[in-house]
Short mmCIF file of N, CA and C in Angstrom, two decimals:
data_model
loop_
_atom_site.label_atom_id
_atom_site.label_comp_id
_atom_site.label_asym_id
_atom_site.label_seq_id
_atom_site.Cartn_x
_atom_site.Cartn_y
_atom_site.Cartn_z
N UNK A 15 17.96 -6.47 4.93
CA UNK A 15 17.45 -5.12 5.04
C UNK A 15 18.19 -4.47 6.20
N UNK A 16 18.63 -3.50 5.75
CA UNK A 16 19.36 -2.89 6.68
C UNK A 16 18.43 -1.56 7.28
N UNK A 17 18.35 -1.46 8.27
CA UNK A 17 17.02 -0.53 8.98
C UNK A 17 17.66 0.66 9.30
N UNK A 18 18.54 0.99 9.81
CA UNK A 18 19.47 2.00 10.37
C UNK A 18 18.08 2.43 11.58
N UNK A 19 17.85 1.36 12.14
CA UNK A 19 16.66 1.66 12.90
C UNK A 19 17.22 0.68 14.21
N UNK A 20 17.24 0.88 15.59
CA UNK A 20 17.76 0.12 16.40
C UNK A 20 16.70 -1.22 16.89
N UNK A 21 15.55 -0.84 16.56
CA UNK A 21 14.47 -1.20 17.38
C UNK A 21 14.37 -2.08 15.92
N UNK A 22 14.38 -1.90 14.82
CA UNK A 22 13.96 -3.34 13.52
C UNK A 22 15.34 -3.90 13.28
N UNK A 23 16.55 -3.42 13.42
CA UNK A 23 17.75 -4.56 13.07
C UNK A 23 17.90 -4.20 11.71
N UNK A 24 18.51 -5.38 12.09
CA UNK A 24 18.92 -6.14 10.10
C UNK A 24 18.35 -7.32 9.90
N UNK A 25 17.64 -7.44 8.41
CA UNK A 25 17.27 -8.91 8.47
C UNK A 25 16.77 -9.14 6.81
N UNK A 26 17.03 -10.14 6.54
CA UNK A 26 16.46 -10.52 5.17
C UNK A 26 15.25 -10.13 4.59
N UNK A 27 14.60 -9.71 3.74
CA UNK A 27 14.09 -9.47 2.88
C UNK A 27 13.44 -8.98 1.65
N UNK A 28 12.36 -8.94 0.96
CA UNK A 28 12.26 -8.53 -0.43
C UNK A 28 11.61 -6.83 -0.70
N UNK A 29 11.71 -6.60 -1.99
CA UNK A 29 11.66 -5.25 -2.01
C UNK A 29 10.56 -5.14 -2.96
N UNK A 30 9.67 -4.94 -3.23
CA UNK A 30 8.77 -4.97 -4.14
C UNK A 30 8.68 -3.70 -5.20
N UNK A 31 9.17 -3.23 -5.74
CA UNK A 31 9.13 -1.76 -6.72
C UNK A 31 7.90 -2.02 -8.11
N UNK A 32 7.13 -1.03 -8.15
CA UNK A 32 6.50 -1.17 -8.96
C UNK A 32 6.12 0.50 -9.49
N UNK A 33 5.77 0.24 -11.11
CA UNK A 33 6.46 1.53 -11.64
C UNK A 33 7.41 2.73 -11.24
N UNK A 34 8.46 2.48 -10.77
CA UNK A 34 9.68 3.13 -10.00
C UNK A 34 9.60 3.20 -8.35
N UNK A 35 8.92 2.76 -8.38
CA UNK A 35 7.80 3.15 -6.93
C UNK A 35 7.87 2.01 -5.47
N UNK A 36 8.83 2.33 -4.32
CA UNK A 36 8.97 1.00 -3.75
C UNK A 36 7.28 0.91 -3.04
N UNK A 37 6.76 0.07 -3.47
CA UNK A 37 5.96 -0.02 -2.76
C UNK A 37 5.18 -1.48 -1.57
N UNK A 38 6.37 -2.19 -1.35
CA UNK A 38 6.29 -3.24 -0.09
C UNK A 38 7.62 -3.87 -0.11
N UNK A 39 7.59 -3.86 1.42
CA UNK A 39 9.01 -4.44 2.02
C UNK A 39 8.63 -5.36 3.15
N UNK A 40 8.98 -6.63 2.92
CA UNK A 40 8.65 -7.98 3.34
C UNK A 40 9.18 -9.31 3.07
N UNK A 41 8.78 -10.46 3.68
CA UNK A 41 8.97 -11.77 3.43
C UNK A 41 8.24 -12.28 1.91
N UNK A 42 9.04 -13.12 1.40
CA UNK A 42 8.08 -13.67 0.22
C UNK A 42 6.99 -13.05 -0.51
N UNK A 43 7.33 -11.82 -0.95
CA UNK A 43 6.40 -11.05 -1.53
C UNK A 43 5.86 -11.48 -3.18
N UNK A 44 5.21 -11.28 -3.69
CA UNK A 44 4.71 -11.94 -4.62
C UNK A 44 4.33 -11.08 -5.54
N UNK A 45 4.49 -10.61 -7.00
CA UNK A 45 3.88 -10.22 -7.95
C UNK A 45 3.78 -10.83 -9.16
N UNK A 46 2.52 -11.04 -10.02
CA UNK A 46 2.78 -12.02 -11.18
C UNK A 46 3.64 -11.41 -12.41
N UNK A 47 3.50 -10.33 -12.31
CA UNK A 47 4.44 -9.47 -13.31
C UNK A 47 5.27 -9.00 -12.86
N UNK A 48 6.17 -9.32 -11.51
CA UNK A 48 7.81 -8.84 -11.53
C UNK A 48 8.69 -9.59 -11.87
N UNK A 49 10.30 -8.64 -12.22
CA UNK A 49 11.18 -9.31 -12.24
C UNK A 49 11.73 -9.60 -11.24
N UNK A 50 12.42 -11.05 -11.18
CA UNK A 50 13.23 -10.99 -9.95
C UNK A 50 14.55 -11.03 -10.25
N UNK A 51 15.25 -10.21 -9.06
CA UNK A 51 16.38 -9.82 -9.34
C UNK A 51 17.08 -10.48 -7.61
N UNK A 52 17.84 -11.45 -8.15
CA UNK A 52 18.68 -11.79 -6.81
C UNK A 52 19.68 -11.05 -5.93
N UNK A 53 19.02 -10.15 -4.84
CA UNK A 53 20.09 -9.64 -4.73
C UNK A 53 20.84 -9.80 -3.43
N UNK A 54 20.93 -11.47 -3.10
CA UNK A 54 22.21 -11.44 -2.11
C UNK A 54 23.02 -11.01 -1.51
N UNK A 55 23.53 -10.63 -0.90
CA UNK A 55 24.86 -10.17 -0.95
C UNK A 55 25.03 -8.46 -0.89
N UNK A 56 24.15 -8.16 -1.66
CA UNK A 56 23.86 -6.58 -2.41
C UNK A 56 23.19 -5.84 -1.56
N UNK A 57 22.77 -4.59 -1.66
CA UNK A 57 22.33 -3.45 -0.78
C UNK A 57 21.14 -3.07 -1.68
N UNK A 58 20.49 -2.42 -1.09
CA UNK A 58 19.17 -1.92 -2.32
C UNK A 58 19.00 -0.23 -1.25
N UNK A 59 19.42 0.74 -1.93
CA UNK A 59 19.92 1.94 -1.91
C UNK A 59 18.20 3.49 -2.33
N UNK A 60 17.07 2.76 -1.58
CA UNK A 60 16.10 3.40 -2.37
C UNK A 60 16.45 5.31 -2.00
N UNK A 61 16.01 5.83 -3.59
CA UNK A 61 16.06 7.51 -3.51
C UNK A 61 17.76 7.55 -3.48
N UNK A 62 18.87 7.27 -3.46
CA UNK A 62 19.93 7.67 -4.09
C UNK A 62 20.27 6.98 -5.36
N UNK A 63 21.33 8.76 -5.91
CA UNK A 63 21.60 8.18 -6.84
C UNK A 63 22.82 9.19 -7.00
N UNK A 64 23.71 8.35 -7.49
CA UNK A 64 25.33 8.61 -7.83
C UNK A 64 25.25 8.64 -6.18
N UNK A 65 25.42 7.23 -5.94
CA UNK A 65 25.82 7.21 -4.37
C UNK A 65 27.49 7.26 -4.14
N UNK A 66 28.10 7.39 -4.92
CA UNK A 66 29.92 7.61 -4.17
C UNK A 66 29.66 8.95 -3.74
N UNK A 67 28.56 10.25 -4.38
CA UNK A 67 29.00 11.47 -3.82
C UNK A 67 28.14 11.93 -2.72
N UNK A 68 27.15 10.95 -2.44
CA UNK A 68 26.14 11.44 -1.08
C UNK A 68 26.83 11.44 0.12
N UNK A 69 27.50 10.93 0.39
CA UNK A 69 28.18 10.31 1.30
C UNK A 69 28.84 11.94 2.16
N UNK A 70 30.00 12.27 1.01
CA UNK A 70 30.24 13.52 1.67
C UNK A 70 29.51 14.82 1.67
N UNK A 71 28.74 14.48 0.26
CA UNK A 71 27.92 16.24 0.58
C UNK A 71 27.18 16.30 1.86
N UNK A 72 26.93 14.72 2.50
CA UNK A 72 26.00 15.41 3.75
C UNK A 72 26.47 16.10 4.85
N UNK A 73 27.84 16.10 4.38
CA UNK A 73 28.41 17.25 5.46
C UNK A 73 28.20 18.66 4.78
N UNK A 74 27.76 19.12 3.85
CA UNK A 74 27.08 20.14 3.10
C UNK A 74 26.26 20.50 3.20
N UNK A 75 24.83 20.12 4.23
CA UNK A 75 23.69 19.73 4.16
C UNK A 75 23.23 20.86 4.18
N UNK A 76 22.38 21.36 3.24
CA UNK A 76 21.48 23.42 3.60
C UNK A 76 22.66 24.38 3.13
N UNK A 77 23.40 23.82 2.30
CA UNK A 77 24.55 25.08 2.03
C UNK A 77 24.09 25.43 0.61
N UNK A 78 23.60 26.63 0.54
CA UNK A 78 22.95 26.88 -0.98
C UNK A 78 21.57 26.02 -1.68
N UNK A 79 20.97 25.78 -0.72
CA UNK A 79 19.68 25.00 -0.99
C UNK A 79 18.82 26.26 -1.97
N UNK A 80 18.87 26.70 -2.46
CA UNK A 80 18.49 27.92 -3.74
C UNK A 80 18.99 27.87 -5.10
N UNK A 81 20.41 27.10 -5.23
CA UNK A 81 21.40 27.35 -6.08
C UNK A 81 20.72 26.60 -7.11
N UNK A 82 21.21 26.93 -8.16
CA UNK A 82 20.50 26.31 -9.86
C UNK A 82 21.95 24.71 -9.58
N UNK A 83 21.34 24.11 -10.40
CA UNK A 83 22.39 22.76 -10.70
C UNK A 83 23.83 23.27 -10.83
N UNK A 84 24.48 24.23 -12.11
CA UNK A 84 25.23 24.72 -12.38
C UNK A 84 25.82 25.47 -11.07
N UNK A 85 25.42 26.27 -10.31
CA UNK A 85 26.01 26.64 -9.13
C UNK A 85 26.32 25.68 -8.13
N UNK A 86 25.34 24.83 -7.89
CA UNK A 86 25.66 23.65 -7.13
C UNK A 86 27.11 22.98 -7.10
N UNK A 87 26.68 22.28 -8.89
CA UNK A 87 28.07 21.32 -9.70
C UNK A 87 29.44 22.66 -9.16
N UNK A 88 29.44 23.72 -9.37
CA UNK A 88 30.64 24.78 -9.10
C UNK A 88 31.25 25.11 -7.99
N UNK A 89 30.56 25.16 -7.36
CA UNK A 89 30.36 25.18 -5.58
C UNK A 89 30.74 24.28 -4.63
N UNK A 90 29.81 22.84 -4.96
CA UNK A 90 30.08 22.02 -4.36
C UNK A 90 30.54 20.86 -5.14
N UNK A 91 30.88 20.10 -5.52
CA UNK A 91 31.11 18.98 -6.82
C UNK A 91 32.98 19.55 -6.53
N UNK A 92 32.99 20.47 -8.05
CA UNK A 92 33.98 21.25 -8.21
C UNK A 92 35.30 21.65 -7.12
N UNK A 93 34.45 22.93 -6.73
CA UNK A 93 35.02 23.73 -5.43
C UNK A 93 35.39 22.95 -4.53
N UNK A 94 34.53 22.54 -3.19
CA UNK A 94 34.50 22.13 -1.89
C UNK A 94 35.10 20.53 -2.11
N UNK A 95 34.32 19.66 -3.17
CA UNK A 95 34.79 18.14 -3.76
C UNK A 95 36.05 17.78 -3.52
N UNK A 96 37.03 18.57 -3.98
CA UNK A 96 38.83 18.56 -4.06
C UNK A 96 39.31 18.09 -2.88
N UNK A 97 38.64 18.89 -1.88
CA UNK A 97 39.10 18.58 -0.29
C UNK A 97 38.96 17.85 0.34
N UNK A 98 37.85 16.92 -0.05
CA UNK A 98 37.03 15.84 0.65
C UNK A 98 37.86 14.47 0.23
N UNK A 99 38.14 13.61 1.25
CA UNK A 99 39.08 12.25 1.47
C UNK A 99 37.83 11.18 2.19
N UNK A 100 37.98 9.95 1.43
CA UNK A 100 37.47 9.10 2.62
C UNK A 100 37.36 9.09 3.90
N UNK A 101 38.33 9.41 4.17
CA UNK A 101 38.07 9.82 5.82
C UNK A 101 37.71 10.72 6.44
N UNK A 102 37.35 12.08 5.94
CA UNK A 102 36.51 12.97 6.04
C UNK A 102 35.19 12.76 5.46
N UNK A 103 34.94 12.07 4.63
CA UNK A 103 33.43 11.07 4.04
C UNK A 103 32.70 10.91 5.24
N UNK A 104 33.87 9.78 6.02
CA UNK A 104 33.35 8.96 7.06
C UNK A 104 33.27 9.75 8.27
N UNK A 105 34.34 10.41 8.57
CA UNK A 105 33.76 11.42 9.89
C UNK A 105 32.50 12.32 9.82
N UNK A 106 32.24 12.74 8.16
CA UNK A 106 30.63 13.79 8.08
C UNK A 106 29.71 12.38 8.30
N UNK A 107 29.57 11.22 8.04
CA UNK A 107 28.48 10.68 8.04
C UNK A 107 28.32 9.44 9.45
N UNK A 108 29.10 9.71 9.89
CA UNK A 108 29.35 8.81 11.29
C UNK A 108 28.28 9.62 12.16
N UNK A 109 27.45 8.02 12.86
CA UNK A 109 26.33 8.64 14.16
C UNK A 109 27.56 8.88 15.05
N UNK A 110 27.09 10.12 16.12
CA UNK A 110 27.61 10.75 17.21
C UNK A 110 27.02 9.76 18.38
N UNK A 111 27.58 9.46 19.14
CA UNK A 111 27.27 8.95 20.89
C UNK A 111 27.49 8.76 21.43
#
């Protein structure tokens, strides 16, 4: 578990989701009706989705928060998208200190 929290760390453990819904994060958690899904190695990403493009819109953050989808996708996706490089990814989402 990755905390992006200074004070909890990083540290192993399970994710409990139930009807889409995370609802416990812990050691050895237990449900008689889940699946388990091994995920080693892996990241568990809760509330994103199409994570390659979060990354840079958050240097976008409040720009047209009104716009219909279609203006959005035109605007930002489209438009502003073209310009954006990994390494401008990483400079919008890098902590400052």
């Amino acid at each position: 578990m990755m905390t992006q929290d200074d004070k909890l760390g990083t540290f192993v453990s399970d994710v409990l989701v139930a009807e889409g819904k995370l609802v416990a994060i812990g050691a050895d958690l237990a449900d008689e009706h889940a699946r388990v899904i091994d995920g080693t190695g892996s990241a568990v990403l809760p509330g994103f989705i199409d994570t390659h493009r979060h990354n840079w819109q958050g240097a976008l953050r409040n720009l047209g928060p009104a716009w219909t989808y279609e203006e959005y996708r035109s605007q930002i996706q489209i438009g502003l998208g073209q310009y954006f490089t990994p390494r401008t990814s990483t400079s919008a989402t890098s902590r400052q200190t």
